[in-house]
Amino acid sequence: MATTMAATFPLASNESSVKMDALVEEITQSVQALKDSRQQSKSEPADASAPLNASPELQQLRQRLVEASWHLHQHALGPGEYILSLSVGVHYCACLKWLCRFKVFNGVPLEGNIAYDKLAAAISAPEGALKSVARMAMTSGLFTEPIPNHIAHSPTSAMIASNPNLLLWSEFMTEVGIPTASAFADATQRWPGSLSNTETAYNLAFDTPLPLFEHLKTLPTRTEQFAGYMKSVTNSEGTSLKHLVSGYDWAALPQDSVVVDVGGSTGHGSIAIAETFPDLRFIVQDLETNADAGRESLAKAENEAQKDLADRITFQAHDFFQDQPIVGADVYLLRMIIHDWSDDDSVRILSRIVKAMEPNKTKSTLVIMDSVLPLPGQLPATLERLLRLRDLTMRQVFNSRERAPEEWSALMARVDPSLKLVRTAKPFGSVLSVMEWKLEDPVAQMTMPLNVEEQVAKEEKVTPVAVS
């Protein structure tokens, strides 16, 4: 058996063997450290390995384990087999699409199991296709077959079945995200260098002349899927709202300071901050439909805490391409906004805000929470690929992009040369950075071009602001 395995999975070189030994040692140490940490901290939840439930120490240990395991997997396969294995991911996505389309997640009981023939009849799908798809999905951790010809949930598939937003995420990702990504090469070939949001991979994939958001308005089912998709993204570790709360020193703002949440949708970001910092007031700006939805949601407050939020958070219909109606606010917040737009459109958006900051430039601060791309290899690969994925998604859907530090610097210089980067932070586990910008008098202005290496190193060392 050992001889067969060696022939099937040949190691490329002695150097590869040394790397694998080091990775095995790293994995062993990380697993032991995780065990020790859980034993020492009885306050940790049972599922302490999950990012959203873990302490920062456990998150770091877990990240080391994930990174080392991923590299070990690559080394064990070798270049040839690893390349061929990429096709498996394509079929996992195809299986997920099939499982969503035929309502398999809800068709399988959360407790116990169901025979394939009964499930096939219930979801109106061919039994043979159901078996093939389900058994392929099982190799990725979705579903199990506890007894022959019966299917049951695994912990992963049960999570999708019991979380409506995660199910909607799965539907939107497979029905919209995958076709869009697949059309990227064709779109680039058809519209090379285009910055138009109507000449994108999305437009090509769905044969529409409309930008994404305008097109979604015509498709109620897709709109519902997108809403769930965004809620799942917001609730994931990398874009969790807890990083917005901890990534900026909100406690340093004076009592009754006004935070203008530009493009804040239905107010989820402002609500997260307001729940922790009761002395701040918020104005959430978005297009009328979102503003109305946010206002209606807060108006239904049932407990005193929620009623307090309704008193401190107001909603305002506003198009951020138009002049900013709130002049001289303490903070103008843009979270995950600028990455949707080209440089020219971003300058238009930001210029409106900077104009509103001018009358109170010593107080007004512009806080942008968005991705800041590192140089290749500056982050663990399992983290970097999430940022690269976001960058590709922006290009495929909007012909925009995520920006590197020097690109942020150049963009802000176009908006107003007197904008100065005061501080940047990247809370541990976040794929987004928090950038704090202020207007400075030209005479006193200090030139602060962002150095990529120093910036990324600084972000990784930042200790999140303590939140009581």
XYZ file of C-alpha atoms in Angstrom:
468
model
C 0.000 0.000 0.000
C 2.809 2.432 0.922
C 4.542 1.753 -2.403
C 1.345 2.428 -4.334
C 0.755 5.687 -2.488
C 4.299 6.857 -3.181
C 3.862 6.135 -6.870
C 0.510 7.869 -7.003
C 1.529 10.982 -5.054
C 5.212 11.577 -5.866
C 6.975 14.329 -3.946
C 8.569 16.846 -6.308
C 11.904 17.060 -4.480
C 13.722 16.877 -1.173
C 12.891 20.564 -0.791
C 9.194 19.693 -0.981
C 9.670 17.012 1.683
C 11.312 19.550 3.983
C 8.430 21.970 3.436
C 5.904 19.252 4.180
C 7.723 18.325 7.395
C 7.617 21.973 8.478
C 3.915 22.225 7.647
C 3.104 19.050 9.572
C 4.965 20.480 12.575
C 3.045 23.766 12.261
C -0.268 21.897 12.108
C 0.637 19.754 15.127
C 1.629 22.793 17.173
C -1.496 24.729 16.161
C -3.830 21.865 17.059
C -2.168 21.436 20.453
C -2.281 25.182 21.098
C -5.992 25.222 20.245
C -6.619 22.367 22.682
C -4.620 24.085 25.429
C -6.357 27.407 24.862
C -9.819 25.864 25.119
C -8.912 24.019 28.309
C -7.555 27.192 29.923
C -10.537 29.338 28.942
C -13.725 27.736 30.200
C -15.657 30.773 29.010
C -15.138 29.855 25.367
C -18.240 28.540 23.575
C -18.379 24.927 22.526
C -17.805 25.885 18.893
C -14.751 28.013 19.650
C -13.136 27.152 16.322
C -15.775 29.170 14.484
C -14.448 32.650 13.679
C -17.471 34.595 14.894
C -17.497 32.802 18.254
C -13.776 32.683 18.979
C -11.478 34.940 20.971
C -8.749 36.800 19.014
C -6.184 34.296 20.315
C -8.192 31.332 19.054
C -8.796 33.077 15.738
C -5.059 33.486 15.216
C -4.393 29.854 16.103
C -7.175 28.747 13.814
C -5.797 30.881 10.969
C -2.364 29.292 11.366
C -3.962 25.840 11.220
C -6.058 26.647 8.141
C -3.103 28.181 6.293
C -0.697 25.333 7.034
C -3.307 22.689 6.154
C -4.008 24.359 2.818
C -0.327 24.492 1.868
C 0.171 20.885 2.979
C -2.704 19.824 0.730
C -1.057 21.549 -2.242
C 2.359 20.020 -1.559
C 0.885 16.544 -1.096
C -0.925 16.719 -4.439
C 1.949 18.212 -6.388
C 1.504 20.722 -9.245
C 0.009 18.324 -11.786
C -2.698 16.829 -9.620
C -3.459 20.170 -8.011
C -4.204 21.733 -11.409
C -6.464 18.833 -12.371
C -8.227 19.044 -9.007
C -9.464 22.556 -9.817
C -12.234 20.992 -11.910
C -13.689 19.543 -8.712
C -14.503 23.041 -7.464
C -16.439 23.755 -10.655
C -18.626 20.716 -10.082
C -19.105 21.498 -6.395
C -20.591 24.833 -7.481
C -22.745 23.084 -10.084
C -23.998 20.658 -7.427
C -24.827 23.506 -5.067
C -26.837 25.185 -7.818
C -28.752 21.958 -8.496
C -29.415 21.365 -4.791
C -30.752 24.907 -4.405
C -32.816 24.832 -7.593
C -34.595 21.626 -6.569
C -35.052 22.636 -2.892
C -33.044 19.672 -1.600
C -31.840 21.493 1.529
C -35.403 21.933 2.746
C -36.523 18.558 1.417
C -34.161 16.615 3.666
C -35.381 16.526 7.300
C -33.140 18.211 9.866
C -33.508 15.113 12.046
C -33.242 11.581 10.676
C -33.017 10.724 6.988
C -35.133 10.203 3.887
C -34.983 7.662 1.065
C -33.786 8.977 -2.286
C -36.927 7.824 -4.090
C -39.227 9.625 -1.642
C -37.156 12.809 -1.779
C -37.015 12.707 -5.581
C -40.799 12.445 -5.745
C -41.241 15.291 -3.253
C -38.979 17.711 -5.147
C -40.015 16.567 -8.650
C -36.503 15.575 -9.708
C -35.115 12.405 -11.332
C -33.862 9.999 -8.671
C -30.722 9.133 -10.634
C -29.672 12.768 -10.988
C -30.442 13.386 -7.305
C -28.181 10.517 -6.253
C -25.316 11.664 -8.485
C -25.494 15.271 -7.323
C -25.965 14.444 -3.638
C -23.151 11.893 -3.555
C -20.780 14.330 -5.254
C -21.811 17.040 -2.775
C -21.124 14.634 0.100
C -17.443 14.636 -0.825
C -17.414 18.360 0.035
C -19.178 17.907 3.367
C -22.734 18.593 2.196
C -25.141 15.842 3.331
C -24.391 12.248 4.340
C -25.710 8.803 3.423
C -26.082 7.085 6.825
C -27.650 3.962 5.331
C -27.751 2.838 1.692
C -30.072 4.900 -0.528
C -30.995 7.334 2.250
C -29.799 10.919 2.578
C -29.390 12.985 5.754
C -28.003 16.373 6.673
C -24.400 16.964 7.638
C -23.624 19.887 9.986
C -22.767 22.022 6.938
C -25.893 21.287 4.912
C -28.031 21.636 8.053
C -26.611 25.134 8.537
C -27.721 26.113 5.038
C -31.156 24.559 5.559
C -31.728 26.355 8.859
C -30.327 29.749 7.827
C -32.568 31.455 5.234
C -29.969 34.111 4.394
C -27.259 31.510 3.844
C -29.596 29.609 1.532
C -30.293 32.830 -0.397
C -26.532 33.443 -0.542
C -26.088 29.984 -2.064
C -28.801 30.655 -4.624
C -27.448 34.057 -5.650
C -23.847 32.868 -5.781
C -24.654 29.913 -8.037
C -27.381 31.514 -10.165
C -25.673 34.912 -10.615
C -22.099 34.884 -9.319
C -20.875 31.805 -11.178
C -22.339 32.739 -14.605
C -20.931 36.252 -14.191
C -17.450 34.989 -13.330
C -17.575 32.565 -16.261
C -18.347 35.448 -18.651
C -15.411 37.596 -17.501
C -12.971 36.494 -20.208
C -15.569 37.056 -22.946
C -16.476 40.478 -21.528
C -12.834 41.547 -21.409
C -12.407 40.422 -25.001
C -15.545 42.261 -26.130
C -14.973 45.489 -24.156
C -11.224 45.663 -23.423
C -10.400 48.367 -20.906
C -14.005 49.502 -20.475
C -14.923 51.274 -17.229
C -18.643 51.348 -17.987
C -20.929 49.540 -15.547
C -23.046 48.419 -18.500
C -20.179 46.673 -20.316
C -19.432 44.039 -17.733
C -19.331 40.285 -17.392
C -22.714 40.567 -15.652
C -24.224 42.350 -18.664
C -22.881 39.670 -20.972
C -23.938 36.749 -18.782
C -27.521 37.975 -18.473
C -27.844 39.762 -21.807
C -28.967 43.050 -20.276
C -28.025 46.679 -21.015
C -28.759 47.618 -17.392
C -26.278 47.903 -14.507
C -26.616 45.230 -11.818
C -28.750 47.166 -9.339
C -31.102 48.495 -12.023
C -31.476 45.008 -13.482
C -32.200 43.462 -10.081
C -35.113 45.886 -9.616
C -36.862 44.121 -12.509
C -36.373 40.666 -10.951
C -38.128 40.221 -7.564
C -36.678 36.751 -6.929
C -33.142 37.910 -7.652
C -33.691 40.975 -5.445
C -34.678 38.709 -2.545
C -31.674 36.467 -3.180
C -29.337 39.465 -3.295
C -30.691 40.799 0.006
C -29.982 37.450 1.676
C -26.607 37.273 -0.042
C -25.599 40.665 1.377
C -26.848 39.787 4.870
C -24.746 36.621 4.822
C -21.708 38.567 3.620
C -22.241 41.145 6.373
C -22.530 38.396 8.989
C -19.392 36.588 7.840
C -16.163 37.034 9.791
C -14.294 39.015 7.140
C -16.980 41.682 6.787
C -18.612 41.397 10.205
C -20.013 44.642 11.585
C -18.050 44.041 14.779
C -14.985 45.225 12.847
C -16.739 48.510 12.070
C -17.478 48.928 15.772
C -13.909 48.150 16.882
C -11.957 49.574 13.949
C -12.556 53.261 14.727
C -12.381 55.165 18.015
C -16.081 56.046 18.229
C -15.766 56.575 21.992
C -13.497 59.574 21.392
C -16.299 61.512 19.682
C -18.060 64.164 21.819
C -21.557 63.486 23.123
C -24.307 63.930 20.508
C -21.807 63.817 17.646
C -23.500 63.260 14.293
C -22.422 60.381 12.063
C -23.695 60.500 8.473
C -23.829 56.937 7.118
C -23.581 57.585 3.369
C -25.094 54.778 1.299
C -25.956 53.048 4.572
C -28.806 50.950 3.142
C -31.299 50.103 5.900
C -28.937 51.178 8.671
C -27.314 47.923 9.809
C -23.910 49.600 10.197
C -25.232 52.561 12.166
C -27.325 50.264 14.350
C -24.252 48.181 15.238
C -22.321 51.299 16.291
C -25.295 52.873 18.077
C -25.872 49.754 20.186
C -22.361 50.098 21.627
C -22.020 53.890 21.758
C -25.235 55.426 23.154
C -24.009 59.044 23.000
C -23.853 59.227 19.201
C -26.538 60.218 16.705
C -26.831 58.885 13.161
C -28.281 59.950 9.829
C -28.496 57.025 7.415
C -28.604 58.108 3.780
C -29.634 55.911 0.884
C -32.053 55.855 -2.014
C -35.678 56.300 -1.042
C -36.653 52.617 -1.066
C -33.888 51.620 1.355
C -34.389 54.693 3.527
C -38.103 53.917 3.849
C -37.386 50.267 4.683
C -34.896 51.216 7.388
C -37.225 53.796 8.893
C -40.104 51.316 8.940
C -37.976 48.622 10.567
C -36.876 50.872 13.434
C -40.405 52.211 13.875
C -41.512 48.689 14.819
C -39.194 48.673 17.841
C -40.649 46.572 20.648
C -38.189 46.993 23.530
C -36.649 50.041 25.189
C -33.210 49.485 23.662
C -34.657 49.437 20.161
C -36.807 52.491 20.888
C -33.663 54.319 21.969
C -32.093 53.475 18.613
C -35.139 54.862 16.822
C -34.632 58.134 18.701
C -30.968 58.369 17.700
C -31.048 57.056 14.124
C -32.864 58.920 11.368
C -33.139 58.037 7.694
C -32.789 60.400 4.765
C -33.410 59.707 1.089
C -30.284 60.869 -0.722
C -28.391 60.175 -3.945
C -24.696 60.381 -3.086
C -23.904 61.753 -6.541
C -25.765 64.908 -5.508
C -24.655 67.625 -3.069
C -24.395 66.400 0.525
C -27.285 68.012 2.461
C -25.719 67.541 5.922
C -22.948 70.110 6.266
C -20.223 69.950 8.916
C -21.101 66.580 10.462
C -18.613 65.011 12.851
C -18.162 61.866 10.762
C -19.084 60.913 7.213
C -18.997 57.113 6.981
C -18.777 55.117 3.751
C -18.652 51.368 4.306
C -18.205 49.118 1.269
C -19.295 51.896 -1.098
C -16.303 53.146 -3.074
C -15.272 49.699 -4.321
C -18.486 49.595 -6.368
C -17.436 52.584 -8.469
C -14.797 53.612 -10.992
C -12.249 56.274 -10.080
C -14.204 58.995 -11.894
C -17.474 58.114 -10.156
C -15.695 57.721 -6.814
C -14.259 61.224 -7.170
C -17.775 62.549 -7.814
C -19.130 60.803 -4.699
C -16.297 61.847 -2.404
C -16.125 65.427 -3.693
C -19.713 66.014 -2.564
C -18.768 64.915 0.950
C -15.538 66.909 1.098
C -17.468 70.029 0.072
C -19.777 69.443 3.067
C -16.752 68.990 5.355
C -15.184 72.339 4.368
C -17.149 74.621 6.751
C -16.070 72.529 9.729
C -12.796 71.039 8.514
C -11.191 70.960 11.963
C -13.954 68.652 13.210
C -15.355 66.739 10.230
C -13.779 63.371 9.503
C -14.224 61.074 6.521
C -14.179 57.400 7.528
C -13.941 54.879 4.694
C -14.193 51.159 5.410
C -13.204 49.193 2.341
C -10.641 46.733 1.062
C -6.984 47.736 0.805
C -5.171 45.253 -1.399
C -1.759 44.002 -0.241
C 1.124 43.019 -2.466
C 1.045 39.309 -3.417
C 2.222 37.158 -0.533
C 1.962 39.812 2.188
C -1.015 38.064 3.773
C -1.666 34.355 4.364
C -2.933 32.910 1.081
C -6.231 31.809 2.624
C -6.897 35.452 3.581
C -5.420 37.085 0.504
C -7.612 35.051 -1.825
C -10.722 36.527 -0.189
C -9.499 40.011 -1.083
C -8.593 38.917 -4.608
C -12.051 37.365 -4.966
C -13.636 40.688 -3.976
C -11.438 42.504 -6.482
C -12.484 40.165 -9.298
C -16.151 40.429 -8.322
C -16.016 44.227 -8.514
C -14.464 44.043 -11.972
C -16.936 41.438 -13.208
C -20.035 43.237 -11.952
C -19.206 46.958 -12.002
C -15.954 47.380 -13.958
C -14.608 48.802 -10.714
C -12.009 47.260 -8.405
C -10.577 46.950 -4.938
C -7.659 49.343 -4.491
C -4.066 49.040 -3.309
C -2.726 51.640 -0.840
C -1.093 53.793 -3.526
C -4.343 53.724 -5.528
C -6.288 54.981 -2.518
C -3.719 57.740 -2.084
C -3.979 58.768 -5.739
C -7.778 58.680 -5.637
C -8.013 60.886 -2.562
C -5.492 63.336 -4.036
C -7.807 63.724 -7.016
C -10.723 64.445 -4.687
C -8.829 67.126 -2.738
C -5.047 67.480 -2.314
C -5.565 68.690 1.257
C -7.055 65.357 2.363
C -4.679 63.695 4.792
C -4.723 60.086 5.942
C -4.768 60.329 9.734
C -5.028 56.667 10.628
C -5.703 53.271 9.148
C -6.663 50.082 10.974
C -7.430 46.518 9.958
C -8.989 44.601 12.866
C -7.875 40.991 13.082
C -10.097 38.759 10.961
C -11.419 41.625 8.841
C -10.895 41.791 5.082
C -11.725 45.502 5.258
C -9.554 48.362 6.470
C -10.803 51.487 8.239
C -9.252 54.681 6.851
C -9.635 58.031 8.596
C -9.202 61.135 6.417
C -9.263 64.815 7.380
C -8.916 68.092 5.512
C -5.773 69.999 6.310
C -4.841 73.593 5.505
C -2.506 73.607 2.486
C 0.184 75.496 4.413
C 0.284 72.935 7.201
C -0.302 69.907 5.008
C 2.120 67.031 5.310
C 2.651 64.803 2.316
C 1.758 61.273 3.360
C 1.913 58.941 0.365
C 1.021 55.421 1.350
C 3.917 53.009 1.251
C 2.527 49.577 0.461
C 4.893 47.539 2.622
C 4.687 49.852 5.645
C 0.917 50.233 5.323
C 0.127 46.523 5.245
C 2.575 45.818 8.072
C 0.998 48.573 10.153
C -2.522 47.263 9.548
C -1.588 43.759 10.638
C -0.163 45.058 13.934
C -3.113 47.286 14.863
C -4.867 46.329 18.080
C -8.623 46.867 17.699
C -10.124 49.575 19.863
C -11.437 48.045 23.077
C -15.218 48.017 23.271
C -16.903 47.667 26.622
